Amino acid sequence: MCGITGWVSFDRALLDASETLDAMTETMSCRGPDDGGTWISGPAALGHRRLAIIDLPGGRQPMTLATPGGTLVLVYSGETYNFTELRAELTGRGHRFTTDSDTEVVLHGYLEWGEAMAERLNGMYAFAIWDGRHQKLVMIRDRMGIKPFYYHPIPGGVLFGSEPKAILANPLARARVGLDGLRELFGFVKTPGQAVWDGMREVEPGTLVTMDRNGLHHHVYWSLETRPHTDDRNTTLGRVRTLLDDIVRRQLVSDVPRCTLLSGGLDSSAMTALAARQLAETGDKVRSFAVDFVGQTEHFVADELRTTPDAPFVHDVARASGTRHQDIVLDSIALADPEVRARVIRARDLPMGLGDMDASLYLLFREVRERSTVALSGESADEVFGGYLQFFDEEARQAEMFPWLVRFEDYIGDDADVLRPEVTKALDLRGFVRDSYATAIAGIERLDGESDFEYRMRKICRLHLTRFVRLLLDRKDRMSMAVGLEVRVPFCDHRLVEYVYNAPWSMKSFDGREKSLLREATADLLPKSVYDRVKSPYPSTQDPKYAIVLQQQTKDLLADPSHPVFAVLDPDRVRQAAERETPQITMASRRGLERTLDMAVWMDQYHPEITLT
């Protein structure tokens, strides 16, 4: 896992741009703490920071390959899980390798198959190739959008990077956010291609973007297709298990210490159990880590989202699978630490307002990184198998809007209530969400003979797989790479996604519960407590001391009425949130405080130019 960046300009040679390229590359140092390098020739300048996972001595980047027609240069972030098969195929076609890295396989794959190479990859990746033979830049992102990838067109060229901060380090890019960007911040819908920052775009998942002297060109090499599912339930369960076995086995490959992230839920428990069984074949044990909060289990209060604390289920799995387990226990002071908030905002480049859920994930990953370099996560199983409450909520099923937003304010909170009235009016978030939903469902294919109900559930599943999951994948990537931890997501393997997406909802929920296929396919691996457990989302602290600290930090911010954050947020509304009685401060009601503090830190760090026209 690494950080990449670069600059192509057909209007000038970039030999004198090394200082700017170094600055862009340096912003990626957290993503790649082990090594760094740059390459400049003619109109192209590429930078790379490396986190060494496979072939530690080899795999240095930018990686070059000389050909009679010109040099190929690659900067690569991610992992290709089928690189051994591709390497064997390429060797049979006459290619010779000097390292054992997957990076070199990708570079030779491009030489052999050109842009069609993307269709052969199984993995998570974002990479750019400068093709000196044809004087063009090729940018490719994985199918599910696991690895981030941004670009910024400029006159006669393009800037690119793993994260916006790399692009913003170039003086040709302006740190400016307009209404569309603010809508993305407050709408929670994730418009494909939108990068919040003006002029900047994402390379969309499953997409290849090229830049040559004729401009930018886009090609979609993968999308989630509707196909008939002809397997019966038992065959489907067998296929799901076979896929999971293969996926986990591939993703355990590493030359550095690896572990699993264990929450005690179905997803992470099944993955951890599979990993433990496979590692036991070689006499090894899996390490597992879980996040918890001081006093959370002892003083847990059930609510509609979370009916049980995680810790008892985590420990059941650790015992059953024989993992070397460790709880990472966090307190309210650490969660509310302004330095932690600053690091989270810097990692995300944006003020997402998720507060303790972002902070705890960052702190968990930081502790895990002290002991491991690679972690497997259960992220995305809810989107693939249908695990969220909204999949079973009739109101959410029938609503003509993104299903996760139907009860979002009740569960998570409405941070838009701290906006200035004129900003609220200009944003028109309801209209934005309505239009975004209409765009998102347009063109979702319906099978011949598919019932209205099954088609409705297909649309809900697709929205989660093409919109909602990308919010969570970006969060996971930013928090983990901020501390140099590679987090792999087995449930995002495109083979599994394609197969389960096309299974009818009646099969996905054949026992009336969430994630029926996953539960039954891994039933032999799970403790009964986990098999019977109801879905519980990522934990959030219930300690009232956390809310008290937030209130005081917000009051301190209000003491400076000239702070630029109050050009967007209404100080009177913020003050109301800061002066609520502490017993009334729930996760939902403190969201306005979280967003306020995040926005303030973001403005202090990036000094964004906010335009409301």
C-alpha positions as a printed Julia matrix, in Angstrom:
613×3 Matrix{Float64}:
   0.0     0.0     0.0
   1.39    3.37   -0.95
   0.74    6.95   -1.98
   1.05    8.18   -5.55
   1.05   11.57   -7.18
   2.1    13.23  -10.39
   1.82   15.97  -12.96
   1.63   15.91  -16.74
   1.92   19.1   -18.76
   2.09   19.11  -22.54
   2.63   22.89  -22.5
   6.04   22.73  -20.82
   8.88   20.42  -19.83
   8.81   19.61  -16.13
  12.52   19.15  -15.5
  12.5    22.29  -13.35
   9.47   21.1   -11.36
  11.3    18.77   -8.97
  10.71   20.97   -5.93
   6.95   21.05   -6.53
   6.87   17.31   -7.22
   8.79   16.67   -4.0
   6.22   18.71   -2.08
   3.35   16.78   -3.65
   5.05   13.47   -2.88
   5.85   14.42    0.68
   2.15   14.85    1.49
   1.85   11.08    0.95
   4.58   10.17    3.47
   2.07    8.74    5.98
   0.72    6.41    3.31
   4.24    5.27    2.46
   6.64    5.6     5.41
   9.19    3.06    4.13
  10.53    4.65    0.96
   9.99    7.39   -1.6
  11.01    8.34   -5.1
  10.32   10.63   -8.03
  10.77   10.49  -11.79
  10.72   13.4   -14.26
  11.16   13.37  -18.0
   9.76   15.77  -20.58
   6.09   16.49  -19.88
   5.69   13.91  -17.1
   6.57   13.97  -13.39
   5.63   11.09  -11.08
   6.06   10.68   -7.32
   5.66    7.74   -4.98
   5.72    6.9    -1.27
   5.98    3.21   -0.37
   4.59    1.02    2.38
   6.47   -2.22    1.79
   4.23   -5.31    1.97
   5.39   -7.74   -0.74
   9.08   -8.2    -1.69
  10.52   -5.75    0.82
  13.92   -5.3    -0.9
  12.35   -4.99   -4.37
   9.33   -3.11   -5.61
  10.83    0.37   -5.39
   8.96    3.04   -7.32
   8.53    4.83   -9.62
   9.23    1.61  -11.53
  10.46    1.87  -15.1
  10.52   -0.51  -18.03
  12.48    0.38  -21.16
  10.98   -0.56  -24.54
  12.2     0.17  -28.08
   9.45    2.76  -28.5
   9.87    4.53  -25.18
   9.9     4.06  -21.41
   6.97    2.91  -19.3
   6.86    4.35  -15.78
   4.52    3.13  -13.03
   3.45    4.51   -9.66
   1.21    2.02   -7.92
  -0.82    1.89   -4.71
  -2.59   -1.23   -3.51
  -2.4    -4.99   -3.9
  -3.02   -7.34   -6.81
  -4.11  -10.63   -5.24
  -3.77  -12.71   -8.4
  -0.3   -11.47   -9.27
   1.26  -14.95   -9.02
  -1.04  -16.32  -11.73
  -0.47  -13.26  -13.91
   3.27  -13.52  -13.39
   3.23  -17.16  -14.52
   1.19  -16.27  -17.61
   3.49  -13.39  -18.49
   6.58  -15.54  -17.95
   5.1   -18.02  -20.41
   4.77  -15.16  -22.89
   8.47  -14.34  -22.61
   8.53  -11.65  -19.91
  11.43  -11.66  -17.44
  11.14  -10.31  -13.91
  13.81   -8.88  -11.61
  11.69   -8.62   -8.42
   8.98  -10.65   -6.67
   6.61   -7.67   -6.36
   3.1    -7.36   -7.74
   4.08   -3.9    -8.98
   6.39   -5.34  -11.61
   3.68   -7.77  -12.68
   1.27   -4.89  -13.26
   3.89   -3.0   -15.29
   4.64   -6.02  -17.51
   0.92   -6.7   -17.74
   0.44   -3.27  -19.25
   3.26   -3.9   -21.7
   1.59   -7.16  -22.77
  -2.1    -6.25  -22.76
  -2.2    -2.45  -22.7
  -5.19   -0.86  -21.04
  -7.09   -4.19  -21.19
  -4.76   -5.34  -18.4
  -7.14   -3.7   -15.91
  -9.78   -6.34  -16.6
  -7.38   -9.09  -15.51
  -6.6    -7.69  -12.07
  -8.1    -8.94   -8.83
  -7.33   -6.55   -6.02
  -7.5    -3.08   -4.6
  -5.45   -0.55   -6.53
  -5.0     2.94   -7.86
  -2.1     3.45  -10.23
  -0.79    5.63  -13.0
   1.4     4.67  -15.93
   3.28    7.15  -18.07
   3.51    5.54  -21.5
   6.46    7.19  -23.22
   5.73    5.3   -26.43
   2.47    7.16  -26.95
   3.09   10.2   -24.72
   0.06    9.53  -22.54
  -0.81    9.05  -18.89
  -3.04    6.1   -17.95
  -4.86    6.2   -14.56
  -6.7     3.09  -13.32
  -8.78    2.49  -10.19
 -10.09   -0.79   -8.77
 -13.65   -1.93   -9.37
 -15.16   -1.1    -5.98
 -13.23    2.09   -5.26
 -11.3     0.61   -2.33
  -8.26    2.77   -3.02
  -8.75    6.52   -3.51
  -7.62    8.29   -6.68
  -8.05   11.97   -7.58
  -7.13   14.1   -10.57
  -7.34   17.77  -11.47
  -7.38   18.83  -15.13
  -5.23   21.88  -15.88
  -4.6    23.67  -19.19
  -2.55   21.27  -21.28
  -2.33   18.57  -18.65
  -3.43   17.03  -15.38
  -2.44   16.7   -11.72
  -3.19   13.5    -9.8
  -2.79   11.92   -6.4
  -3.98    9.3    -3.95
  -5.44   12.12   -1.87
  -6.49   15.73   -2.55
  -3.68   17.06   -0.37
  -1.13   15.87   -2.93
  -2.85   17.85   -5.68
  -3.38   20.89   -3.47
   0.38   20.99   -2.85
   0.76   22.11   -6.46
   0.27   25.89   -6.9
  -1.84   25.25  -10.01
  -4.62   23.84   -7.8
  -6.71   26.16   -5.62
  -8.17   25.15   -2.27
 -11.65   26.27   -3.17
 -15.03   24.68   -2.33
 -18.31   25.75   -3.87
 -21.93   24.82   -3.33
 -21.59   21.42   -4.99
 -18.7    20.55   -2.68
 -20.6    21.67    0.42
 -23.58   19.6    -0.68
 -21.34   16.56   -0.77
 -20.13   17.34    2.75
 -23.61   17.65    4.22
 -25.66   15.37    1.96
 -24.08   11.97    2.78
 -24.76   10.53   -0.67
 -21.32   10.31   -2.4
 -21.79   11.45   -5.97
 -19.53    9.35   -8.25
 -16.57   11.38   -9.46
 -17.19   14.29   -7.09
 -14.14   15.3    -5.06
 -15.62   18.28   -3.09
 -12.72   20.55   -4.09
 -13.45   22.77   -7.12
 -11.79   21.54  -10.3
 -10.89   18.19   -8.78
 -12.41   14.84   -9.71
 -12.2    11.23   -8.61
 -11.17    8.48  -10.97
 -14.4     6.54  -10.6
 -14.3     2.89   -9.52
 -13.87    0.46  -12.38
 -12.71    3.28  -14.62
  -9.63    4.06  -16.68
  -8.78    7.7   -17.44
  -6.12    8.65  -19.97
  -4.5    12.0   -20.67
  -2.74   12.73  -23.94
  -2.2    15.75  -26.16
  -5.84   15.55  -27.24
  -7.15   15.79  -23.68
  -8.83   13.46  -21.19
 -10.54   10.21  -22.13
 -12.62    7.89  -19.94
 -13.31    4.18  -20.25
 -15.4     2.08  -17.85
 -13.84   -1.39  -17.71
 -16.18   -2.8   -15.03
 -19.64   -2.11  -13.7
 -22.12   -4.07  -11.6
 -24.37   -5.88  -14.07
 -27.78   -7.43  -13.6
 -27.76  -11.14  -14.48
 -30.09  -14.08  -13.83
 -29.19  -16.13  -10.74
 -29.87  -19.78  -11.58
 -28.31  -21.51   -8.55
 -30.54  -22.9    -5.82
 -30.0   -22.0    -2.17
 -27.62  -24.85   -1.3
 -25.54  -24.28   -4.41
 -25.43  -20.57   -3.64
 -24.29  -21.19   -0.07
 -21.57  -23.49   -1.34
 -20.42  -20.95   -3.9
 -20.31  -18.16   -1.31
 -18.2   -20.32    1.01
 -15.84  -21.35   -1.79
 -15.35  -17.72   -2.79
 -14.73  -16.62    0.79
 -12.16  -19.37    1.32
 -10.28  -18.31   -1.81
 -10.54  -14.59   -1.1
  -9.25  -14.81    2.46
  -6.43  -17.13    1.44
  -5.29  -14.66   -1.22
  -5.55  -11.67    1.08
  -3.51  -13.31    3.85
  -0.43  -13.23    1.58
   2.08  -10.78    3.05
   5.77  -10.5     3.85
   4.97   -8.44    6.97
   2.86   -9.13   10.1
  -0.9    -9.29    9.46
  -4.0    -9.43   11.64
  -7.78   -9.13   11.6
 -10.07   -6.39   12.89
 -12.68   -8.11   15.06
 -15.94   -6.52   16.2
 -17.86   -9.6    17.31
 -20.32   -9.14   14.47
 -21.05  -11.73   11.81
 -18.78  -10.22    9.14
 -15.51   -9.83   11.04
 -16.12  -13.03   13.02
 -16.55  -15.14    9.88
 -13.5   -13.57    8.27
 -11.37  -14.03   11.41
 -12.46  -17.66   11.75
 -11.6   -18.36    8.12
  -8.2   -16.71    8.52
  -7.52  -18.65   11.74
  -8.37  -21.97   10.1
  -6.17  -21.28    7.09
  -3.19  -20.08    9.11
  -3.5   -23.12   11.37
  -2.64  -25.26    8.33
   0.9   -23.88    8.59
   1.01  -23.87   12.39
   0.42  -20.13   12.61
  -2.12  -18.16   14.63
  -4.01  -15.06   13.58
  -3.74  -11.88   15.61
  -6.99  -10.01   16.19
  -7.76   -6.55   17.51
 -10.98   -4.9    18.67
 -11.87   -1.38   19.71
 -13.66   -0.72   22.99
 -14.3     2.2    25.3
 -13.64    2.51   29.01
 -16.71    1.28   30.89
 -18.71    0.61   27.71
 -19.54   -3.02   28.48
 -20.32   -2.42   32.16
 -22.51    0.63   31.58
 -23.88   -0.15   28.12
 -27.3     1.31   27.29
 -29.11   -0.4    24.42
 -30.76    1.67   21.7
 -32.47    0.98   18.4
 -29.17    0.77   16.53
 -27.01   -1.03   19.07
 -28.68   -3.61   21.3
 -25.52   -5.23   22.69
 -21.91   -4.23   23.42
 -19.25   -5.79   21.22
 -16.75   -7.07   23.79
 -18.47  -10.3    24.93
 -18.93  -11.47   21.32
 -15.39  -10.47   20.39
 -14.03  -12.63   23.18
 -16.26  -15.57   22.19
 -14.76  -15.51   18.68
 -11.2   -15.07   19.94
 -11.59  -18.14   22.16
 -13.33  -20.25   19.51
 -10.79  -19.44   16.8
  -7.75  -19.42   19.07
  -6.61  -15.95   18.02
  -3.93  -13.94   19.74
  -6.36  -11.21   20.68
  -6.01   -7.72   22.1
  -8.65   -5.11   22.94
  -7.72   -1.51   22.24
  -9.59    0.38   24.97
 -10.04    4.12   24.48
 -11.18    6.82   26.88
 -13.11   10.03   26.3
 -10.07   12.25   26.74
  -8.29   10.53   23.87
 -11.39   10.63   21.65
 -11.87   14.36   22.18
  -8.17   15.27   21.98
  -7.84   18.27   19.62
  -4.61   16.82   18.25
  -6.42   13.61   17.29
  -9.17   15.62   15.62
  -6.55   17.57   13.68
  -4.9    14.36   12.49
  -8.26   12.9    11.45
  -9.16   16.0     9.43
  -5.73   16.06    7.83
  -6.1    12.4     6.93
  -9.54   12.88    5.38
  -8.87   16.3     3.78
 -12.47   17.07    4.72
 -14.61   17.76    7.83
 -16.98   14.79    7.75
 -18.39   15.38   11.25
 -18.36   11.73   12.37
 -16.5    12.67   15.52
 -15.73    9.83   17.87
 -16.37    7.2    15.19
 -13.55    8.65   13.09
 -11.33    9.36   16.09
 -11.72    5.86   17.53
 -11.0     4.26   14.16
  -7.86    6.36   13.8
  -6.71    5.51   17.34
  -7.48    1.81   16.81
  -5.45    1.75   13.61
  -2.59    3.64   15.26
  -2.37    1.03   18.01
  -2.68   -1.87   15.57
   0.12   -0.42   13.44
   2.48   -0.77   16.39
   2.02   -4.55   16.11
   1.03   -5.25   12.51
   1.31   -3.78    9.02
  -1.61   -5.5     7.29
  -5.14   -5.98    8.65
  -8.18   -7.75    7.21
 -11.51   -6.03    7.82
 -15.15   -7.11    7.59
 -16.04   -3.81    5.93
 -18.64   -3.95    3.13
 -20.33   -7.25    4.05
 -23.47   -5.33    5.07
 -23.68   -3.76    1.63
 -23.0    -7.05   -0.17
 -25.25   -9.36    1.86
 -27.91   -6.92    3.1
 -27.16   -6.25    6.73
 -28.47   -2.8     7.61
 -31.76   -2.0     9.29
 -32.95   -0.09    6.24
 -32.99   -3.29    4.21
 -35.86   -4.46    6.46
 -37.54   -1.12    7.27
 -40.69   -0.86    5.17
 -40.58    2.93    5.19
 -37.01    2.89    3.89
 -37.93    0.28    1.3
 -40.76    2.39   -0.1
 -39.15    5.82    0.16
 -38.06    7.53   -3.04
 -34.72    8.49   -1.52
 -31.48    6.91   -0.41
 -32.61    4.3     2.15
 -29.86    5.1     4.69
 -31.12    8.69    4.9
 -34.7     7.8     5.88
 -33.83    7.59    9.59
 -30.39    9.17    9.41
 -31.29   12.18   11.53
 -32.82    9.96   14.22
 -29.81    7.68   14.45
 -26.81    9.82   13.52
 -28.1    13.38   13.8
 -28.64   16.4    11.57
 -25.49   18.48   11.39
 -27.1    20.82    8.86
 -29.02   22.45   11.7
 -25.91   24.49   12.61
 -25.63   26.07    9.14
 -26.38   29.73    8.59
 -29.93   30.17    7.16
 -28.65   31.68    3.93
 -26.25   28.75    3.47
 -29.06   26.28    4.11
 -31.16   28.01    1.46
 -28.32   28.11   -1.07
 -27.48   24.44   -0.57
 -31.06   23.18   -0.94
 -29.99   19.79    0.43
 -33.42   18.24   -0.02
 -33.4    19.08   -3.69
 -29.81   17.9    -4.04
 -30.55   14.55   -2.4
 -33.73   14.13   -4.46
 -31.9    14.77   -7.73
 -28.96   12.58   -6.68
 -31.31    9.71   -5.95
 -33.03   10.04   -9.3
 -29.66    9.92  -11.05
 -28.48    6.96   -8.96
 -31.44    4.69   -9.76
 -31.65    5.6   -13.44
 -30.6     2.73  -15.61
 -30.6    -0.02  -12.95
 -31.41   -3.05  -15.04
 -34.43   -5.2   -14.23
 -34.57   -8.89  -15.01
 -37.37  -10.21  -17.19
 -40.12  -11.41  -14.88
 -38.57   -9.8   -11.78
 -41.32   -8.83   -9.32
 -41.83   -5.24   -8.22
 -40.61   -6.15   -4.72
 -37.48   -7.93   -5.94
 -36.69   -5.02   -8.26
 -37.14   -2.57   -5.4
 -34.69   -4.59   -3.29
 -32.27   -4.81   -6.22
 -32.24   -1.02   -6.4
 -31.63   -0.74   -2.65
 -28.76   -3.24   -2.86
 -27.2    -1.44   -5.8
 -27.42    1.95   -4.1
 -25.5     0.57   -1.15
 -22.86   -1.01   -3.39
 -22.33    2.01   -5.64
 -22.91    4.94   -3.26
 -23.0     4.15    0.45
 -20.09    1.7     0.55
 -17.78    4.27   -1.03
 -18.25    6.6     1.93
 -17.13    3.85    4.29
 -14.29    2.62    2.1
 -12.86    6.13    1.87
 -13.09    6.52    5.66
 -11.36    3.19    6.2
  -8.58    3.99    3.75
  -7.86    7.47    5.06
  -7.8     6.49    8.75
  -5.62    3.44    8.15
  -3.15    4.98    5.72
  -2.72    8.0     7.98
  -0.75    5.64   10.24
   0.75    3.43    7.52
  -1.57    0.45    8.07
  -2.83   -1.5     5.05
  -6.43   -2.63    5.57
  -7.75   -5.24    3.16
 -11.46   -5.82    2.56
 -12.22   -9.42    1.5
 -15.95   -8.75    1.09
 -15.17   -6.28   -1.72
 -13.75   -8.95   -4.0
 -15.61   -8.27   -7.24
 -16.37  -11.96   -7.81
 -18.28  -12.13   -4.53
 -19.99   -8.79   -5.13
 -21.2    -9.81   -8.6
 -22.45  -13.19   -7.44
 -24.32  -12.1    -4.33
 -25.75   -8.95   -5.94
 -27.65  -11.08   -8.42
 -29.01  -13.53   -5.87
 -32.68  -12.6    -5.28
 -33.59  -10.87   -2.05
 -35.77  -13.83   -1.1
 -32.57  -15.89   -1.0
 -30.43  -13.22    0.69
 -32.96  -13.13    3.54
 -34.31  -16.69    3.33
 -34.6   -17.02    7.14
 -36.06  -13.55    7.64
 -32.81  -12.18    9.04
 -30.04   -9.95    7.78
 -27.14  -11.51    5.83
 -28.73  -14.97    5.73
 -26.36  -16.24    3.04
 -23.21  -15.2     4.9
 -24.45  -16.53    8.23
 -25.35  -19.94    6.87
 -22.3   -20.25    4.61
 -20.01  -19.79    7.64
 -22.2   -21.33   10.35
 -19.68  -24.08   11.12
 -17.07  -21.45   12.03
 -19.15  -19.25   14.34
 -19.83  -19.39   18.07
 -23.58  -19.69   18.68
 -23.63  -16.27   20.35
 -22.36  -14.63   17.15
 -24.59  -16.74   14.91
 -27.62  -15.51   16.88
 -26.46  -11.9    17.31
 -28.4    -9.07   15.65
 -26.47   -6.6    13.5
 -24.77   -3.86   15.54
 -23.01   -0.95   13.76
 -19.54    0.37   14.45
 -19.5     1.42   18.12
 -19.82    4.95   19.45
 -18.92    6.05   22.94
 -21.74    6.5    25.45
 -19.6     8.32   28.01
 -21.23   11.69   28.89
 -17.78   13.09   29.66
 -17.06   13.01   25.94
 -20.02   15.31   25.24
 -18.95   17.65   28.05
 -15.51   18.06   26.48
 -17.09   18.74   23.07
 -19.33   21.41   24.55
 -16.39   23.17   26.19
 -14.31   23.04   23.01
 -17.24   24.51   21.08
 -17.68   27.29   23.64
 -13.98   28.1    23.29
 -14.47   28.36   19.53
 -17.49   30.65   20.0
 -15.26   33.0    21.99
 -13.66   33.92   18.65
 -16.61   35.25   16.58
 -14.23   36.23   13.77
 -13.27   32.63   13.05
 -13.93   31.89    9.35
 -16.08   28.88   10.24
 -18.88   31.27   11.17
 -19.16   32.39    7.57
 -20.8    28.99    7.01
 -22.11   28.01   10.45
 -24.57   30.04   12.51
 -23.0    30.96   15.87
 -26.4    31.18   17.6
 -27.32   27.66   16.48
 -23.91   26.38   17.45
 -24.3    28.01   20.87
 -27.63   26.27   21.41
 -25.98   22.92   20.72
 -23.14   23.75   23.09
 -25.45   24.72   25.95
 -27.77   21.7    25.98
 -28.05   19.84   29.24
 -25.46   17.07   29.25
 -27.97   14.2    29.81
 -29.63   15.23   26.54
 -26.42   14.9    24.55
 -26.75   11.71   22.5
 -24.81   10.62   19.42
 -27.49   12.28   17.28
 -27.68   15.54   19.23
 -23.9    16.0    19.47
 -23.4    15.7    15.7
 -23.72   19.45   15.28
 -20.86   19.9    17.77
 -18.73   17.36   15.92
 -19.32   19.06   12.59
 -18.62   22.51   14.01
 -15.28   21.49   15.48
 -14.33   19.54   12.36
 -15.17   22.5    10.12
 -13.1    24.84   12.26
 -10.05   22.58   12.19
 -10.42   22.05    8.45
 -10.5    25.78    7.81
  -7.45   26.3    10.02
  -5.54   23.62    8.12
  -6.56   24.25    4.5
  -7.77   27.87    4.5
 -10.35   26.97    1.84
 -11.99   29.63   -0.25
 -15.73   29.03    0.21
 -18.0    30.25   -2.59
 -21.79   30.2    -2.19
 -22.76   31.24   -5.71
